[in-house]
mmCIF file of C-alpha atoms in Angstrom:
data_model
loop_
_atom_site.group_PDB
_atom_site.id
_atom_site.type_symbol
_atom_site.label_atom_id
_atom_site.label_comp_id
_atom_site.label_asym_id
_atom_site.label_seq_id
_atom_site.Cartn_x
_atom_site.Cartn_y
_atom_site.Cartn_z
ATOM 1 C CA MET A 1395 79.528 128.803 3.749
ATOM 2 C CA VAL A 1396 80.924 130.714 0.794
ATOM 3 C CA LEU A 1397 81.558 127.456 -1.072
ATOM 4 C CA LEU A 1398 77.967 126.371 -0.471
ATOM 5 C CA GLN A 1399 76.830 129.678 -1.974
ATOM 6 C CA VAL A 1400 79.039 128.956 -4.977
ATOM 7 C CA MET A 1401 77.313 125.580 -5.468
ATOM 8 C CA TYR A 1402 73.872 127.232 -5.545
ATOM 9 C CA THR A 1403 75.175 129.821 -8.008
ATOM 10 C CA ASP A 1404 77.039 127.312 -10.179
ATOM 11 C CA LEU A 1405 73.920 125.153 -10.594
ATOM 12 C CA ASP A 1406 71.947 128.237 -11.733
ATOM 13 C CA PHE A 1407 69.604 128.159 -8.743
ATOM 14 C CA ILE A 1408 70.050 131.860 -7.948
ATOM 15 C CA ALA A 1409 68.761 133.005 -11.331
ATOM 16 C CA THR A 1410 66.259 130.206 -11.968
ATOM 17 C CA PHE A 1411 64.473 130.470 -8.621
ATOM 18 C CA ASN A 1412 65.064 134.161 -7.955
ATOM 19 C CA ILE A 1413 67.008 133.543 -4.754
ATOM 20 C CA GLU A 1414 68.387 136.801 -3.364
ATOM 21 C CA PRO A 1415 72.078 136.423 -2.376
ATOM 22 C CA GLU A 1416 71.522 137.969 1.064
ATOM 23 C CA VAL A 1417 68.663 135.526 1.750
ATOM 24 C CA LEU A 1418 70.846 132.583 0.716
ATOM 25 C CA GLN A 1419 73.592 133.874 3.037
ATOM 26 C CA GLN A 1420 71.136 134.163 5.929
ATOM 27 C CA PHE A 1421 69.725 130.691 5.209
ATOM 28 C CA LEU A 1422 73.199 129.124 5.223
ATOM 29 C CA PHE A 1423 74.139 131.032 8.390
ATOM 30 C CA GLU A 1424 71.033 129.699 10.151
ATOM 31 C CA VAL A 1425 71.894 126.200 8.932
ATOM 32 C CA TYR A 1426 75.412 126.625 10.324
ATOM 33 C CA ARG A 1427 74.002 127.782 13.672
ATOM 34 C CA HIS A 1428 71.766 124.727 13.912
ATOM 35 C CA TYR A 1429 74.524 122.147 13.541
ATOM 36 C CA ASN A 1430 75.987 121.109 16.889
ATOM 37 C CA ASN A 1431 79.613 120.953 17.956
ATOM 38 C CA ILE A 1432 79.857 117.163 18.079
ATOM 39 C CA PRO A 1433 82.592 114.860 16.710
ATOM 40 C CA PHE A 1434 80.975 113.726 13.435
ATOM 41 C CA HIS A 1435 77.472 115.016 12.631
ATOM 42 C CA ASN A 1436 78.546 118.648 12.528
ATOM 43 C CA PHE A 1437 78.573 121.433 9.937
ATOM 44 C CA LYS A 1438 81.733 120.072 8.288
ATOM 45 C CA HIS A 1439 79.906 116.782 7.679
ATOM 46 C CA CYS A 1440 77.024 118.797 6.199
ATOM 47 C CA PHE A 1441 79.494 120.467 3.833
ATOM 48 C CA CYS A 1442 81.095 117.152 2.788
ATOM 49 C CA VAL A 1443 77.717 115.581 2.009
ATOM 50 C CA THR A 1444 76.602 118.642 0.042
ATOM 51 C CA GLN A 1445 79.894 118.763 -1.864
ATOM 52 C CA MET A 1446 79.479 115.097 -2.811
ATOM 53 C CA MET A 1447 75.907 115.717 -3.981
ATOM 54 C CA TYR A 1448 77.126 118.680 -6.037
ATOM 55 C CA GLY A 1449 79.855 116.493 -7.568
ATOM 56 C CA LEU A 1450 77.435 113.677 -8.386
ATOM 57 C CA ILE A 1451 75.048 116.106 -10.106
ATOM 58 C CA TRP A 1452 77.836 117.251 -12.431
ATOM 59 C CA LEU A 1453 79.486 113.839 -12.931
ATOM 60 C CA THR A 1454 76.211 112.205 -13.998
ATOM 61 C CA ASP A 1455 75.083 115.215 -16.072
ATOM 62 C CA LEU A 1456 71.809 115.376 -14.155
ATOM 63 C CA LYS A 1457 71.225 118.919 -15.386
ATOM 64 C CA SER A 1458 70.325 117.452 -18.776
ATOM 65 C CA LYS A 1459 68.216 114.629 -17.317
ATOM 66 C CA MET A 1460 66.217 116.185 -14.470
ATOM 67 C CA GLU A 1461 64.436 119.453 -13.779
ATOM 68 C CA ASN A 1462 66.306 122.183 -11.918
ATOM 69 C CA ILE A 1463 63.750 122.054 -9.117
ATOM 70 C CA ASP A 1464 64.713 118.418 -8.402
ATOM 71 C CA LEU A 1465 68.392 119.364 -8.271
ATOM 72 C CA LEU A 1466 67.521 122.208 -5.888
ATOM 73 C CA ILE A 1467 65.663 119.715 -3.688
ATOM 74 C CA MET A 1468 68.664 117.372 -3.583
ATOM 75 C CA LEU A 1469 71.278 120.021 -2.828
ATOM 76 C CA THR A 1470 69.134 121.666 -0.134
ATOM 77 C CA SER A 1471 68.335 118.257 1.380
ATOM 78 C CA ALA A 1472 72.052 117.580 1.650
ATOM 79 C CA VAL A 1473 72.613 120.935 3.373
ATOM 80 C CA CYS A 1474 69.830 120.256 5.894
ATOM 81 C CA HIS A 1475 70.016 116.477 6.292
ATOM 82 C CA ASP A 1476 71.528 116.388 9.830
ATOM 83 C CA LEU A 1477 70.351 119.695 11.323
ATOM 84 C CA ASP A 1478 70.557 119.755 15.135
ATOM 85 C CA HIS A 1479 71.879 116.173 15.293
ATOM 86 C CA THR A 1480 72.397 115.273 18.940
ATOM 87 C CA GLY A 1481 75.260 112.806 18.442
ATOM 88 C CA TYR A 1482 73.043 109.924 19.602
ATOM 89 C CA ASN A 1483 71.362 107.738 16.975
ATOM 90 C CA ASN A 1484 67.728 106.675 16.612
ATOM 91 C CA ALA A 1485 68.213 103.463 18.593
ATOM 92 C CA TYR A 1486 69.390 105.538 21.546
ATOM 93 C CA GLN A 1487 66.502 108.008 21.146
ATOM 94 C CA ILE A 1488 63.992 105.151 21.225
ATOM 95 C CA ASN A 1489 65.618 103.139 24.027
ATOM 96 C CA ALA A 1490 66.120 106.231 26.191
ATOM 97 C CA ARG A 1491 62.571 107.458 25.416
ATOM 98 C CA THR A 1492 63.855 110.903 24.538
ATOM 99 C CA GLU A 1493 61.654 113.849 23.683
ATOM 100 C CA LEU A 1494 62.338 113.268 19.971
ATOM 101 C CA ALA A 1495 61.322 109.592 20.168
ATOM 102 C CA LEU A 1496 58.125 110.526 22.000
ATOM 103 C CA ARG A 1497 57.334 113.351 19.568
ATOM 104 C CA TYR A 1498 57.763 111.190 16.465
ATOM 105 C CA ASN A 1499 56.423 107.912 17.908
ATOM 106 C CA ASP A 1500 59.775 106.134 17.453
ATOM 107 C CA ILE A 1501 59.560 106.633 13.658
ATOM 108 C CA SER A 1502 62.873 108.056 12.362
ATOM 109 C CA PRO A 1503 63.059 110.542 15.276
ATOM 110 C CA LEU A 1504 66.284 112.218 14.130
ATOM 111 C CA GLU A 1505 65.405 112.482 10.446
ATOM 112 C CA ASN A 1506 61.963 113.886 11.234
ATOM 113 C CA HIS A 1507 63.651 116.409 13.528
ATOM 114 C CA HIS A 1508 66.184 117.426 10.845
ATOM 115 C CA CYS A 1509 63.271 118.114 8.469
ATOM 116 C CA ALA A 1510 61.354 120.089 11.062
ATOM 117 C CA VAL A 1511 64.354 122.281 11.888
ATOM 118 C CA ALA A 1512 64.963 122.904 8.166
ATOM 119 C CA PHE A 1513 61.431 124.155 7.634
ATOM 120 C CA GLU A 1514 61.518 126.212 10.829
ATOM 121 C CA ILE A 1515 64.490 128.057 9.300
ATOM 122 C CA LEU A 1516 62.577 128.435 6.029
ATOM 123 C CA GLU A 1517 59.516 129.814 7.858
ATOM 124 C CA THR A 1518 61.476 132.994 8.604
ATOM 125 C CA ARG A 1519 61.221 135.313 5.604
ATOM 126 C CA GLU A 1520 64.821 136.578 5.926
ATOM 127 C CA SER A 1521 66.164 133.034 5.520
ATOM 128 C CA ASN A 1522 63.529 131.553 3.185
ATOM 129 C CA ILE A 1523 65.372 130.881 -0.075
ATOM 130 C CA PHE A 1524 62.084 129.678 -1.604
ATOM 131 C CA ARG A 1525 60.095 132.820 -0.801
ATOM 132 C CA ASN A 1526 59.819 133.921 -4.436
ATOM 133 C CA LEU A 1527 58.408 130.610 -5.665
ATOM 134 C CA SER A 1528 54.778 129.728 -6.275
ATOM 135 C CA SER A 1529 52.841 127.745 -3.676
ATOM 136 C CA ASP A 1530 52.875 124.716 -6.006
ATOM 137 C CA GLN A 1531 56.659 124.914 -6.369
ATOM 138 C CA TYR A 1532 57.086 125.259 -2.598
ATOM 139 C CA LYS A 1533 54.795 122.290 -1.984
ATOM 140 C CA ARG A 1534 56.841 120.170 -4.397
ATOM 141 C CA ILE A 1535 60.121 121.248 -2.798
ATOM 142 C CA ARG A 1536 58.841 120.542 0.712
ATOM 143 C CA GLU A 1537 57.614 117.083 -0.274
ATOM 144 C CA GLY A 1538 60.938 116.325 -1.997
ATOM 145 C CA ILE A 1539 63.149 117.498 0.870
ATOM 146 C CA ILE A 1540 61.157 115.468 3.395
ATOM 147 C CA LYS A 1541 61.438 112.335 1.222
ATOM 148 C CA CYS A 1542 65.179 112.795 0.766
ATOM 149 C CA ILE A 1543 66.032 113.491 4.403
ATOM 150 C CA LEU A 1544 63.846 110.644 5.705
ATOM 151 C CA ALA A 1545 65.664 108.337 3.277
ATOM 152 C CA THR A 1546 68.899 108.859 5.236
ATOM 153 C CA ASP A 1547 67.556 106.734 8.104
ATOM 154 C CA MET A 1548 69.773 103.649 7.754
ATOM 155 C CA THR A 1549 67.000 101.350 9.009
ATOM 156 C CA ARG A 1550 65.392 101.963 5.579
ATOM 157 C CA HIS A 1551 68.571 101.120 3.682
ATOM 158 C CA ASN A 1552 67.593 97.687 2.360
ATOM 159 C CA GLU A 1553 64.052 98.787 1.529
ATOM 160 C CA ILE A 1554 65.286 101.709 -0.625
ATOM 161 C CA LEU A 1555 68.137 99.748 -2.219
ATOM 162 C CA ASN A 1556 65.895 96.816 -3.163
ATOM 163 C CA LYS A 1557 63.276 99.121 -4.688
ATOM 164 C CA PHE A 1558 65.982 100.898 -6.681
ATOM 165 C CA LYS A 1559 67.411 97.588 -7.935
ATOM 166 C CA SER A 1560 63.965 96.478 -9.057
ATOM 167 C CA ILE A 1561 63.417 99.532 -11.283
ATOM 168 C CA LEU A 1562 66.949 99.785 -12.697
ATOM 169 C CA PRO A 1563 66.442 97.546 -15.782
ATOM 170 C CA GLY A 1564 63.737 99.901 -17.070
ATOM 171 C CA PHE A 1565 64.763 103.135 -15.400
ATOM 172 C CA ASP A 1566 62.883 106.117 -16.824
ATOM 173 C CA PHE A 1567 63.729 109.721 -15.911
ATOM 174 C CA THR A 1568 60.160 110.771 -16.764
ATOM 175 C CA ASN A 1569 58.704 108.319 -14.234
ATOM 176 C CA LYS A 1570 58.141 110.120 -10.889
ATOM 177 C CA GLU A 1571 58.569 106.973 -8.787
ATOM 178 C CA HIS A 1572 61.873 106.189 -10.531
ATOM 179 C CA LYS A 1573 63.101 109.748 -10.152
ATOM 180 C CA ASP A 1574 62.118 109.913 -6.464
ATOM 181 C CA LEU A 1575 64.029 106.687 -5.762
ATOM 182 C CA LEU A 1576 67.091 108.018 -7.589
ATOM 183 C CA MET A 1577 66.989 111.196 -5.501
ATOM 184 C CA MET A 1578 66.824 109.107 -2.319
ATOM 185 C CA VAL A 1579 69.732 106.922 -3.465
ATOM 186 C CA LEU A 1580 71.809 109.992 -4.354
ATOM 187 C CA ILE A 1581 71.439 111.549 -0.911
ATOM 188 C CA LYS A 1582 72.162 108.191 0.728
ATOM 189 C CA VAL A 1583 75.338 107.807 -1.332
ATOM 190 C CA SER A 1584 76.358 111.384 -0.502
ATOM 191 C CA ASP A 1585 75.667 110.859 3.202
ATOM 192 C CA ILE A 1586 77.927 107.800 3.535
ATOM 193 C CA SER A 1587 80.521 108.771 0.938
ATOM 194 C CA ASN A 1588 83.559 109.354 3.163
ATOM 195 C CA GLU A 1589 85.324 106.181 1.985
ATOM 196 C CA ALA A 1590 85.094 107.419 -1.607
ATOM 197 C CA ARG A 1591 87.454 110.246 -0.649
ATOM 198 C CA PRO A 1592 91.262 110.022 -0.432
ATOM 199 C CA MET A 1593 92.389 108.037 2.598
ATOM 200 C CA GLU A 1594 94.066 111.073 4.197
ATOM 201 C CA VAL A 1595 90.613 112.715 4.231
ATOM 202 C CA ALA A 1596 88.494 109.649 4.971
ATOM 203 C CA GLU A 1597 90.414 108.133 7.889
ATOM 204 C CA PRO A 1598 90.234 111.186 10.214
ATOM 205 C CA TRP A 1599 86.480 111.252 9.587
ATOM 206 C CA LEU A 1600 86.286 107.607 10.670
ATOM 207 C CA ASP A 1601 88.090 108.552 13.893
ATOM 208 C CA CYS A 1602 85.458 111.257 14.483
ATOM 209 C CA LEU A 1603 82.609 108.831 13.814
ATOM 210 C CA LEU A 1604 84.024 106.225 16.175
ATOM 211 C CA GLN A 1605 84.432 108.885 18.869
ATOM 212 C CA GLU A 1606 80.750 109.755 18.529
ATOM 213 C CA PHE A 1607 79.816 106.052 18.618
ATOM 214 C CA PHE A 1608 81.946 105.435 21.709
ATOM 215 C CA ASN A 1609 80.462 108.470 23.467
ATOM 216 C CA GLN A 1610 77.001 107.018 22.883
ATOM 217 C CA SER A 1611 77.890 103.499 24.041
ATOM 218 C CA ASP A 1612 79.516 104.906 27.193
ATOM 219 C CA VAL A 1613 76.277 106.711 28.045
ATOM 220 C CA GLU A 1614 74.218 103.605 27.215
ATOM 221 C CA LYS A 1615 76.319 101.513 29.624
ATOM 222 C CA LEU A 1616 75.928 104.122 32.373
ATOM 223 C CA LYS A 1617 72.152 104.218 31.903
ATOM 224 C CA GLY A 1618 71.748 100.459 31.517
ATOM 225 C CA LEU A 1619 70.448 100.780 27.942
ATOM 226 C CA PRO A 1620 71.099 98.280 25.125
ATOM 227 C CA VAL A 1621 74.521 98.881 23.554
ATOM 228 C CA SER A 1622 75.029 98.504 19.816
ATOM 229 C CA PRO A 1623 78.017 96.153 19.268
ATOM 230 C CA PHE A 1624 79.380 98.369 16.465
ATOM 231 C CA MET A 1625 79.573 101.269 18.924
ATOM 232 C CA ASP A 1626 81.190 99.481 21.874
ATOM 233 C CA ARG A 1627 84.753 100.728 22.421
ATOM 234 C CA ASP A 1628 85.597 97.384 24.083
ATOM 235 C CA LYS A 1629 84.642 95.410 20.956
ATOM 236 C CA VAL A 1630 85.251 97.682 17.964
ATOM 237 C CA THR A 1631 88.487 98.370 16.111
ATOM 238 C CA LYS A 1632 88.927 100.782 13.244
ATOM 239 C CA PRO A 1633 89.211 98.041 10.583
ATOM 240 C CA SER A 1634 86.431 95.885 12.047
ATOM 241 C CA SER A 1635 84.084 98.858 11.950
ATOM 242 C CA GLN A 1636 84.722 99.463 8.267
ATOM 243 C CA ILE A 1637 85.165 96.078 6.588
ATOM 244 C CA GLY A 1638 81.590 94.875 7.066
ATOM 245 C CA PHE A 1639 80.145 98.343 6.415
ATOM 246 C CA ILE A 1640 82.005 98.655 3.113
ATOM 247 C CA ARG A 1641 81.205 95.103 1.979
ATOM 248 C CA PHE A 1642 77.550 94.974 2.914
ATOM 249 C CA VAL A 1643 76.380 98.601 2.822
ATOM 250 C CA LEU A 1644 78.631 100.878 0.764
ATOM 251 C CA LEU A 1645 79.586 98.697 -2.190
ATOM 252 C CA PRO A 1646 76.112 97.227 -2.866
ATOM 253 C CA LEU A 1647 74.620 100.746 -2.877
ATOM 254 C CA PHE A 1648 77.407 102.363 -4.902
ATOM 255 C CA ILE A 1649 77.458 99.522 -7.441
ATOM 256 C CA GLU A 1650 73.723 99.900 -8.169
ATOM 257 C CA LEU A 1651 74.108 103.648 -8.708
ATOM 258 C CA ALA A 1652 77.062 102.968 -11.033
ATOM 259 C CA ASN A 1653 74.894 100.487 -12.964
ATOM 260 C CA LEU A 1654 72.760 103.492 -13.906
ATOM 261 C CA PHE A 1655 75.755 105.829 -14.315
ATOM 262 C CA PRO A 1656 78.832 103.764 -15.363
ATOM 263 C CA CYS A 1657 80.989 106.916 -15.264
ATOM 264 C CA LEU A 1658 80.857 106.742 -11.454
ATOM 265 C CA GLU A 1659 82.856 103.495 -11.273
ATOM 266 C CA GLN A 1660 86.217 105.279 -11.117
ATOM 267 C CA HIS A 1661 84.969 108.045 -8.833
ATOM 268 C CA ILE A 1662 83.157 106.175 -6.061
ATOM 269 C CA ILE A 1663 83.653 102.413 -6.473
ATOM 270 C CA ASP A 1664 87.395 102.162 -7.128
ATOM 271 C CA PRO A 1665 88.305 104.298 -4.065
ATOM 272 C CA VAL A 1666 85.932 102.304 -1.843
ATOM 273 C CA ARG A 1667 87.500 99.021 -2.978
ATOM 274 C CA LYS A 1668 90.923 100.483 -2.144
ATOM 275 C CA ALA A 1669 89.606 101.447 1.285
ATOM 276 C CA LEU A 1670 88.356 97.891 1.807
ATOM 277 C CA ASN A 1671 91.828 96.534 0.975
ATOM 278 C CA TYR A 1672 93.426 99.106 3.286
ATOM 279 C CA TYR A 1673 91.289 98.127 6.276
ATOM 280 C CA THR A 1674 91.587 94.417 5.509
ATOM 281 C CA GLU A 1675 95.392 94.725 5.649
ATOM 282 C CA MET A 1676 95.104 96.814 8.826
ATOM 283 C CA GLU A 1677 92.996 94.087 10.442
ATOM 284 C CA LYS A 1678 95.542 91.409 9.470
ATOM 285 C CA ALA A 1679 98.322 93.500 10.993
ATOM 286 C CA LEU A 1680 96.338 93.972 14.206
ATOM 287 C CA ASP A 1681 95.597 90.231 14.400
ATOM 288 C CA LYS A 1682 99.283 89.421 13.894
ATOM 289 C CA GLU A 1683 100.286 91.941 16.563
ATOM 290 C CA LYS A 1684 97.713 90.416 18.927
ATOM 291 C CA GLN A 1685 99.078 86.905 18.307
ATOM 292 C CA ASN A 1686 102.661 88.040 18.863
ATOM 293 C CA ARG A 1687 101.675 89.765 22.082
ATOM 294 C CA SER A 1688 99.815 86.654 23.221
ATOM 295 C CA HIS A 1689 102.864 84.461 22.509
ATOM 296 C CA SER A 1690 105.153 86.884 24.338
ATOM 297 C CA GLU A 1691 102.884 86.999 27.359
ATOM 298 C CA SER A 1692 102.585 83.191 27.336
ATOM 299 C CA GLY A 1693 106.388 82.832 27.165
ATOM 300 C CA ALA A 1694 106.850 85.321 29.991
ATOM 301 C CA LYS A 1695 104.362 83.440 32.167
ATOM 302 C CA ASN A 1696 106.110 80.097 31.501
ATOM 303 C CA LYS A 1697 109.474 81.629 32.396
ATOM 304 C CA GLU A 1698 108.038 83.144 35.542
ATOM 305 C CA ALA A 1699 106.513 79.797 36.521
ATOM 306 C CA ALA A 1700 109.845 78.026 35.931
ATOM 307 C CA ASP A 1701 111.711 80.588 38.024
ATOM 308 C CA LEU A 1702 109.294 80.018 40.890
ATOM 309 C CA GLN A 1703 109.837 76.227 40.948
ATOM 310 C CA PRO A 1704 111.467 74.872 44.208
ATOM 311 C CA GLU A 1705 115.220 74.318 43.873
ATOM 312 C CA ALA A 1706 114.820 70.556 44.458
ATOM 313 C CA SER A 1707 112.466 70.189 41.509
ATOM 314 C CA LYS A 1708 114.784 71.935 39.055
ATOM 315 C CA PRO A 1709 116.859 69.633 36.859
ATOM 316 C CA GLU A 1710 120.487 69.254 38.006
ATOM 317 C CA THR A 1711 123.149 70.783 35.822
ATOM 318 C CA GLN A 1712 126.373 68.941 35.032
#
């Protein structure tokens, strides 16, 4: 939590928005309390996403291109983006007809819940880091945080990416629609940025994510609910889970952001391409091991069958 405080201080939010240090501490403590002890979508994930957002703000020099209030929206959205995550995704919520799915009419149940929990925390004066702002500023921040957190629903991925691609040739930082889309893309990139980190950091996070996926698919099988193939422990391997995700989700998104900010190529695209190569080689090794095992088992069965042949049918030896 101390490092999150440092990020708010380093980006000049404390002075600019008159945020009292003790209120920021209480806000971050309440955020910490409202993340659950689950394998992946926990407070450590919140920190990683926020740290990536903080890094992207500095790497792209957004302080000279956007207003401080927009940067405050993005950093706070990252802090709050998975509050009270249950460990079961939206498809599960909808198929299982959970309270969240019923409350939000099957529309981004988790993301709507994350937003609601964030603003419940901010409703308490002791933890309201925006309490010294004007009503207009608060309204703008609330609207921005809701837009950013709702953008993390992966069912909206193609919609947001395609809109962003369409505006890139004439991107204008003074255009609100352009800026809003950039903010949504930045939180999406931050949210799924694990593979941009060193492999010794990224791979354990993948293990945590797969554990959460497998926990969900196990419950879905027990309840007779539809099971997502990418979550089924009987069908998914570590490399198979990543290769398609990197090729068809991560790289297309990261490449478009780097088209706007070429400086990001070395920071987020090069590491992701290395990760793709790593998992491609891992998949080849697993396939080879599977083939070798299959050949060994086939040879053992043939030998066993030969040993069981009647003596009369065995060829005579000289």
